[in-house]
Every structure is written in C-alpha cells, then in structure tokens.
PDB file of C-alpha atoms in Angstrom:
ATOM      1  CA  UNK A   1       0.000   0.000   0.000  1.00 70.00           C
ATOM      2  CA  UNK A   2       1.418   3.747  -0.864  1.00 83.00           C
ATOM      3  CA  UNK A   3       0.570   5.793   1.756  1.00 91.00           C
ATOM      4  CA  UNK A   4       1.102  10.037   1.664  1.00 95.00           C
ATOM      5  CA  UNK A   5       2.758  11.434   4.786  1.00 96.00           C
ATOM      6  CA  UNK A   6       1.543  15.135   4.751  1.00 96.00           C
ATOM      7  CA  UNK A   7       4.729  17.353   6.594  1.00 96.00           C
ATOM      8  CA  UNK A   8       3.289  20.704   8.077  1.00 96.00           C
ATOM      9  CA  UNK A   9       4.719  23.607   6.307  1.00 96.00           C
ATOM     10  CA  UNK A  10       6.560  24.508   9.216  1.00 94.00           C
ATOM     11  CA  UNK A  11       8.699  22.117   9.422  1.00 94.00           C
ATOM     12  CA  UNK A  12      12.375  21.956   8.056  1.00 90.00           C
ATOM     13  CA  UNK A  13      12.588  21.544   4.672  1.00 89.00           C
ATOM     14  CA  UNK A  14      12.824  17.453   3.162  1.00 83.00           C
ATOM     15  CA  UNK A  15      16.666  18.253   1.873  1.00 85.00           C
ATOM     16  CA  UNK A  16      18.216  18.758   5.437  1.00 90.00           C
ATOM     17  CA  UNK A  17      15.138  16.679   7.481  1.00 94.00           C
ATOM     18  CA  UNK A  18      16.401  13.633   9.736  1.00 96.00           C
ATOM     19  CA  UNK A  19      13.642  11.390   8.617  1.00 96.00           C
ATOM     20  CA  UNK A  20      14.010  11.956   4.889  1.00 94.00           C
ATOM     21  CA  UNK A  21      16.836   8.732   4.866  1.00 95.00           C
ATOM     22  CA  UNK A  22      14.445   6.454   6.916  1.00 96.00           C
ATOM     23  CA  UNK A  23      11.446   7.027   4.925  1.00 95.00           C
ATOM     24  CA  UNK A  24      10.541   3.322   3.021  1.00 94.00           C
ATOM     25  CA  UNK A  25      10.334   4.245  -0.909  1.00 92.00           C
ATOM     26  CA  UNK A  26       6.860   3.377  -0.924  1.00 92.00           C
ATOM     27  CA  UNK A  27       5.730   6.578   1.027  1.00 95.00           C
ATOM     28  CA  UNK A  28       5.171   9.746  -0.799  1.00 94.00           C
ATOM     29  CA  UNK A  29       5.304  12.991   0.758  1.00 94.00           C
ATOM     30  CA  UNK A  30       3.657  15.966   0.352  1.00 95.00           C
ATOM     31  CA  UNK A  31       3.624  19.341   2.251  1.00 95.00           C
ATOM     32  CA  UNK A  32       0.650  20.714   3.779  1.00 96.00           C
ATOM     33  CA  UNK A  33      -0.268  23.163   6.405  1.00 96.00           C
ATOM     34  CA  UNK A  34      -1.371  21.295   9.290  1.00 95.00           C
ATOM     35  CA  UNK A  35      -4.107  22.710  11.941  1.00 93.00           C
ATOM     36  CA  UNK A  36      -1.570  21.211  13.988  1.00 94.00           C
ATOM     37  CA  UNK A  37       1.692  18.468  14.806  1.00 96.00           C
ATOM     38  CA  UNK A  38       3.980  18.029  11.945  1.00 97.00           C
ATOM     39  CA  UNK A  39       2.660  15.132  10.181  1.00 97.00           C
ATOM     40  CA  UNK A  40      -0.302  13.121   9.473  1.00 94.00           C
ATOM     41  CA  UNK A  41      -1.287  11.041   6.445  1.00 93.00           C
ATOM     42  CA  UNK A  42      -3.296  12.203   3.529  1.00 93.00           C
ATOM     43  CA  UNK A  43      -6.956  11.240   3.623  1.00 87.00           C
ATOM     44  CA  UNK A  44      -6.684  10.796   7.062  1.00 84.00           C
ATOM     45  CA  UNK A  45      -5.488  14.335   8.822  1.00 85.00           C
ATOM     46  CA  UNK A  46      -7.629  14.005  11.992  1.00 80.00           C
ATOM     47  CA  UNK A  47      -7.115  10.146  12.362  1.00 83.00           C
ATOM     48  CA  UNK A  48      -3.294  10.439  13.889  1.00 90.00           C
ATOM     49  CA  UNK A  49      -1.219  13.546  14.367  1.00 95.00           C
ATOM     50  CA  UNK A  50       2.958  13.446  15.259  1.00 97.00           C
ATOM     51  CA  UNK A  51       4.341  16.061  16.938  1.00 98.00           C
ATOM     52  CA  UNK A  52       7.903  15.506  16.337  1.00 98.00           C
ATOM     53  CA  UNK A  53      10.410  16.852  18.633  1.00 98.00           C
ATOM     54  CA  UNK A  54      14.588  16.628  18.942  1.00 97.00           C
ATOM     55  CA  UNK A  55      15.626  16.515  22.253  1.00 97.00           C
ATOM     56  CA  UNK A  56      16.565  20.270  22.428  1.00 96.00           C
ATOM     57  CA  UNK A  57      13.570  21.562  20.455  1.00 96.00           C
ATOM     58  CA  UNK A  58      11.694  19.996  23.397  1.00 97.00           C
ATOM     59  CA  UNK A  59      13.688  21.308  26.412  1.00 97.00           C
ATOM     60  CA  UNK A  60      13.014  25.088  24.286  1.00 96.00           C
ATOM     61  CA  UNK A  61       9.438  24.202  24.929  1.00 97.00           C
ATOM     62  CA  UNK A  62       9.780  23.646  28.123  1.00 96.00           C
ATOM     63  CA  UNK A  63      11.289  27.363  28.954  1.00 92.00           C
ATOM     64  CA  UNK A  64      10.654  30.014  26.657  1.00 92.00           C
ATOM     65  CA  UNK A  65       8.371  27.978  24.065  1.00 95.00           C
ATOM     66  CA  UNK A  66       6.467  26.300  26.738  1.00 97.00           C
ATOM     67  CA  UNK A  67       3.311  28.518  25.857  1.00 97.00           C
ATOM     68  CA  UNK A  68       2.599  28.131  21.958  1.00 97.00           C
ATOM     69  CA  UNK A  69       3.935  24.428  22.540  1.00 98.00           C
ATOM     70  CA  UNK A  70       0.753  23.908  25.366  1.00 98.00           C
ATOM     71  CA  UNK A  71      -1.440  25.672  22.564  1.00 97.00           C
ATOM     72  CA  UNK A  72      -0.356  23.064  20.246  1.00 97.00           C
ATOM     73  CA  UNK A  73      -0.992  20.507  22.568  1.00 98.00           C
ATOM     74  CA  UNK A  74      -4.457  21.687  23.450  1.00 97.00           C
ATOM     75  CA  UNK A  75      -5.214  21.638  19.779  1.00 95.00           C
ATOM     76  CA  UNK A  76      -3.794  18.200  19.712  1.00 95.00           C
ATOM     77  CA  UNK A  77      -6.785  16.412  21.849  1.00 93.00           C
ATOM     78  CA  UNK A  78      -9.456  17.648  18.947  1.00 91.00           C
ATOM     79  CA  UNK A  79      -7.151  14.987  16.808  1.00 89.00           C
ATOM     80  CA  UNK A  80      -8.182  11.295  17.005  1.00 87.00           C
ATOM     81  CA  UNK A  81      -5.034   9.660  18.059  1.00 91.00           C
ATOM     82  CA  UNK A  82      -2.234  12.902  19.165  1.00 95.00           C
ATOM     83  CA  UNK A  83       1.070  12.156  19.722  1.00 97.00           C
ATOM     84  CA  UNK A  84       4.468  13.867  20.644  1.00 98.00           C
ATOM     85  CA  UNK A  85       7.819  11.360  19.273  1.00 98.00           C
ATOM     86  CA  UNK A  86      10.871  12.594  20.521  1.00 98.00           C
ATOM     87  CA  UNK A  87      14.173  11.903  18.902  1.00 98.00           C
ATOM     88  CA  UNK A  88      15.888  10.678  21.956  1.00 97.00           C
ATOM     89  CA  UNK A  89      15.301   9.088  25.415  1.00 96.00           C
ATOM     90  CA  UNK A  90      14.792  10.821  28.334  1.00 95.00           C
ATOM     91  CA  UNK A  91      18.769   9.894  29.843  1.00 95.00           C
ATOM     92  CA  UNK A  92      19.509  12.632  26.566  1.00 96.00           C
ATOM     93  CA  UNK A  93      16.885  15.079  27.691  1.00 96.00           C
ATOM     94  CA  UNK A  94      18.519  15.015  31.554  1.00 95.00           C
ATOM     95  CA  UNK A  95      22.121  15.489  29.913  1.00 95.00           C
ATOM     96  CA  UNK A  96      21.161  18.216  27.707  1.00 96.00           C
ATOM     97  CA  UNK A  97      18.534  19.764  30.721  1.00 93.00           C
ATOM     98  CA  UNK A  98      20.832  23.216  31.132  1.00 86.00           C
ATOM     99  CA  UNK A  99      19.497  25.068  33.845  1.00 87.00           C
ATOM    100  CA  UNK A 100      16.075  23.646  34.178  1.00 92.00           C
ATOM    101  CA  UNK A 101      16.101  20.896  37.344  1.00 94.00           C
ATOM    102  CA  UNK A 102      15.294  17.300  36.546  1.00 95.00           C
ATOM    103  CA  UNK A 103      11.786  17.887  39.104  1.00 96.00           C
ATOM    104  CA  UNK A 104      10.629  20.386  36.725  1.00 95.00           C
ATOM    105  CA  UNK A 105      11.290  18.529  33.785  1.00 97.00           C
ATOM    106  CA  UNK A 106       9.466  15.024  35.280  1.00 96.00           C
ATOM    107  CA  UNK A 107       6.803  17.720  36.506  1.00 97.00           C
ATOM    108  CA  UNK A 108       6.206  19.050  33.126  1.00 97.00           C
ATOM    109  CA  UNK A 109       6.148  16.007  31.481  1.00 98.00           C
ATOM    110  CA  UNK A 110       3.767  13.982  33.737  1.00 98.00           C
ATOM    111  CA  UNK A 111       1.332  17.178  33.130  1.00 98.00           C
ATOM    112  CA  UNK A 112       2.017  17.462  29.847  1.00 98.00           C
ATOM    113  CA  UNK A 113       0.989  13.542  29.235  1.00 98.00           C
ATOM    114  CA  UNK A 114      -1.747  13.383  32.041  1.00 97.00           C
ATOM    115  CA  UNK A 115      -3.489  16.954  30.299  1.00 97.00           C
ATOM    116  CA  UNK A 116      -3.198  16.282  26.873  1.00 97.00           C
ATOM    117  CA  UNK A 117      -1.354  13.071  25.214  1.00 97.00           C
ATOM    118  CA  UNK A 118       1.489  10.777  25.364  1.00 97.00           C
ATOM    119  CA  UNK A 119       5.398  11.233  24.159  1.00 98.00           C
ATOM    120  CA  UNK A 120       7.294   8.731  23.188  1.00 98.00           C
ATOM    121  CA  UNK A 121      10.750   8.321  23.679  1.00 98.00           C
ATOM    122  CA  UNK A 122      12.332   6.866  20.213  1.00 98.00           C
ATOM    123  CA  UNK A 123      16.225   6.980  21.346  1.00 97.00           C
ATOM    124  CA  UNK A 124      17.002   7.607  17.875  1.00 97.00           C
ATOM    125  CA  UNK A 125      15.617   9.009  14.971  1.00 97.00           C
ATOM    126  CA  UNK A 126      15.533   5.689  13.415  1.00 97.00           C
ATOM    127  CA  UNK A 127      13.087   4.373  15.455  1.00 97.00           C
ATOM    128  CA  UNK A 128      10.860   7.728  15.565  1.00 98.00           C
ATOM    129  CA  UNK A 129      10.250   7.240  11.951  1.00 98.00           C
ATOM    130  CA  UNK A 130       9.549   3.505  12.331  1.00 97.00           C
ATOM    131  CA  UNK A 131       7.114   4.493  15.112  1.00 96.00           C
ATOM    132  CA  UNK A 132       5.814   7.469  13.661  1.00 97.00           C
ATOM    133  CA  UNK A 133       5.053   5.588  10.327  1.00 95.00           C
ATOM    134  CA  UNK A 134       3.065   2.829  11.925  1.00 92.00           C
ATOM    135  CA  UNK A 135       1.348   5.163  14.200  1.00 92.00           C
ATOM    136  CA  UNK A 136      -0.166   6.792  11.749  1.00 92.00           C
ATOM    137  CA  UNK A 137      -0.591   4.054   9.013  1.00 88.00           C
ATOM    138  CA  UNK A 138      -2.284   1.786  11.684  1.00 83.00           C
ATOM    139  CA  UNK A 139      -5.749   3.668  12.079  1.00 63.00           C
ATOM    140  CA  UNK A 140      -6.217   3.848   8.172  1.00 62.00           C
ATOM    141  CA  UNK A 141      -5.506   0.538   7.725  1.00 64.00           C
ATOM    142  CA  UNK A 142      -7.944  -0.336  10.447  1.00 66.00           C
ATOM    143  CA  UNK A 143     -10.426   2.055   8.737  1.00 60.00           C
ATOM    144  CA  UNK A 144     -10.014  -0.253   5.756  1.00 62.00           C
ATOM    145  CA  UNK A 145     -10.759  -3.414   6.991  1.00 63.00           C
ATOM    146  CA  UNK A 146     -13.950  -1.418   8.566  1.00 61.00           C
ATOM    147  CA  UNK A 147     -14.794  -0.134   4.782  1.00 62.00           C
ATOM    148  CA  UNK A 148     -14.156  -3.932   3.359  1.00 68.00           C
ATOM    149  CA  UNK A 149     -16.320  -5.579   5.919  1.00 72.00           C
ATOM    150  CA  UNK A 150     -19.177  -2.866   5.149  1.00 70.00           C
ATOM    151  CA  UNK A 151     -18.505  -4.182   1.660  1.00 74.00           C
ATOM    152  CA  UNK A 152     -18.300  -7.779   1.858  1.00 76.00           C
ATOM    153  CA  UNK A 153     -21.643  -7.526   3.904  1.00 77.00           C
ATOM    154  CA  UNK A 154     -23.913  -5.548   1.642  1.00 78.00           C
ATOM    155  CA  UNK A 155     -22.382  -7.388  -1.645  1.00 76.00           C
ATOM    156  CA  UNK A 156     -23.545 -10.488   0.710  1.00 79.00           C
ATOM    157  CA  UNK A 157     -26.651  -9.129   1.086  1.00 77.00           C
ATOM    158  CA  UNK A 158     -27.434  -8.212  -2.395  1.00 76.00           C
ATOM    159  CA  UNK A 159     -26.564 -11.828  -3.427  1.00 75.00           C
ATOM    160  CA  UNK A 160     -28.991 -13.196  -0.824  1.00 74.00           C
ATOM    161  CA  UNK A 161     -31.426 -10.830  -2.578  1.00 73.00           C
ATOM    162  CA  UNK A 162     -31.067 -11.626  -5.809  1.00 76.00           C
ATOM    163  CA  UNK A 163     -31.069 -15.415  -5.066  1.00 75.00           C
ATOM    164  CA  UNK A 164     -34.463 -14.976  -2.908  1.00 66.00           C
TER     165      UNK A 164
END
C-alpha cells in the first residue's frame, strides 16, 4: 500500500530533514499546512497527528516555548489519536537539561501527558520514523478493513437478494 505522509509547512525543509533517509520508498510525501503536529497522512489528517520533537527543540518548549507548545498541545486532543515522538530518550533530555532541574522537567512532562497526550521516547531518529510511520498508518488501515467488511456484507446481502 502507498501511503502520503503530509509534513506541516513549518517544518524543516525534506533536503536537510532527519527522517528523509528512513522514509521506506513506498511513502510519498507531500507538504501541507497542518491545523496542527507536523505530520499526518493524507486522507486521514484528523485520524493520527505526530508532533515531532529533537531533544533540544523539546527542552526550548519547556522554557521560553512552553506557551505556543501547550497551545499546540491543546489543539492536539481535537485529533483522534495525538502524539508527541521525541528523537531521543529521556537519559539525553537530563544530559542536555541546562538550567532547568530534573523535578521540573518530570513535573512538566507527567502534566504534559496526564493533560493532553502521550510522548514517546524513540532513542534515535531511526526508530521515531519507524514508530511514527506505523502510528499513523495503523488507524487507516484499520479504517479499511472497517470499509471492506461494510462491503463484503452488503455485496452479501445483495446476493442473498437476488437469489431470494
């Protein structure tokens, strides 16, 4: 199946992006402006939203960003599925944590995830593409098998009809 991952407009540029080398060659892309996160899939914006975040982009949103990043995540919870991927596991976010205490940052996440949705800690970008990819792939394809079984029982149901 070809699937379209639609980036958000605001997001860097394919040339220079981390996830362009771990994209499979069966995914197109296509750049969109998103209500909000920075990707979904085409045909299925609302379904499943990814916020992606490096390590230090998400420390930034924890100090000086910290208000249009809670916006964003309050916009997040009108999405079906919302969720924040971070390239990185939360030893990097300690290491990198200059001058914000490791309370605050447990504090802020536990809120963050309790108030609006989860984030998942990839450790590598790597694997936030291979999660990000079947995050969002899994609720269309479960929206398919939903369409198919609609089909299967009204072309059941015509047959029945016809042979009555």
């Amino acid at each position: 199946m070809n699937y379209v991952l639609l980036k958000d407009t605001r997001e860097m540029d394919w040339p220079d992006h981390p996830w362009l080398p771990y994209i499979p060659n069966d995914w197109h892309i296509a750049v969109a402006t998103l209500p909000t996160g920075d990707f979904t899939l085409q045909g299925a914006e609302d379904g499943a939203v990814i916020e992606r975040k490096a390590v230090s982009d998400l420390l930034g949103c924890m100090g000086a960003g910290r208000e249009r990043f809670e916006r964003e995540l309050q916009r997040g919870r009108y999405c079906g599925r919302f969720i924040v991927i971070v390239e990185g596991n939360y030893s990097d976010l300690i290491a990198a944590a200059r001058g914000l205490s490791i309370n605050a940052i447990i504090g802020t996440l536990a809120a963050w995830q309790r108030r609006y949705c989860p984030f998942f800690f990839a450790g590598d970008v790597a694997t936030a593409v291979a999660f990000a990819l079947r995050f969002l792939s899994q609720p269309y394809n479960e929206a398919l098998d939903v369409v198919r079984r609609v089909q299967r029982v009204q072309r059941n149901t015509i047959k029945e009809l016809v042979s009555a």
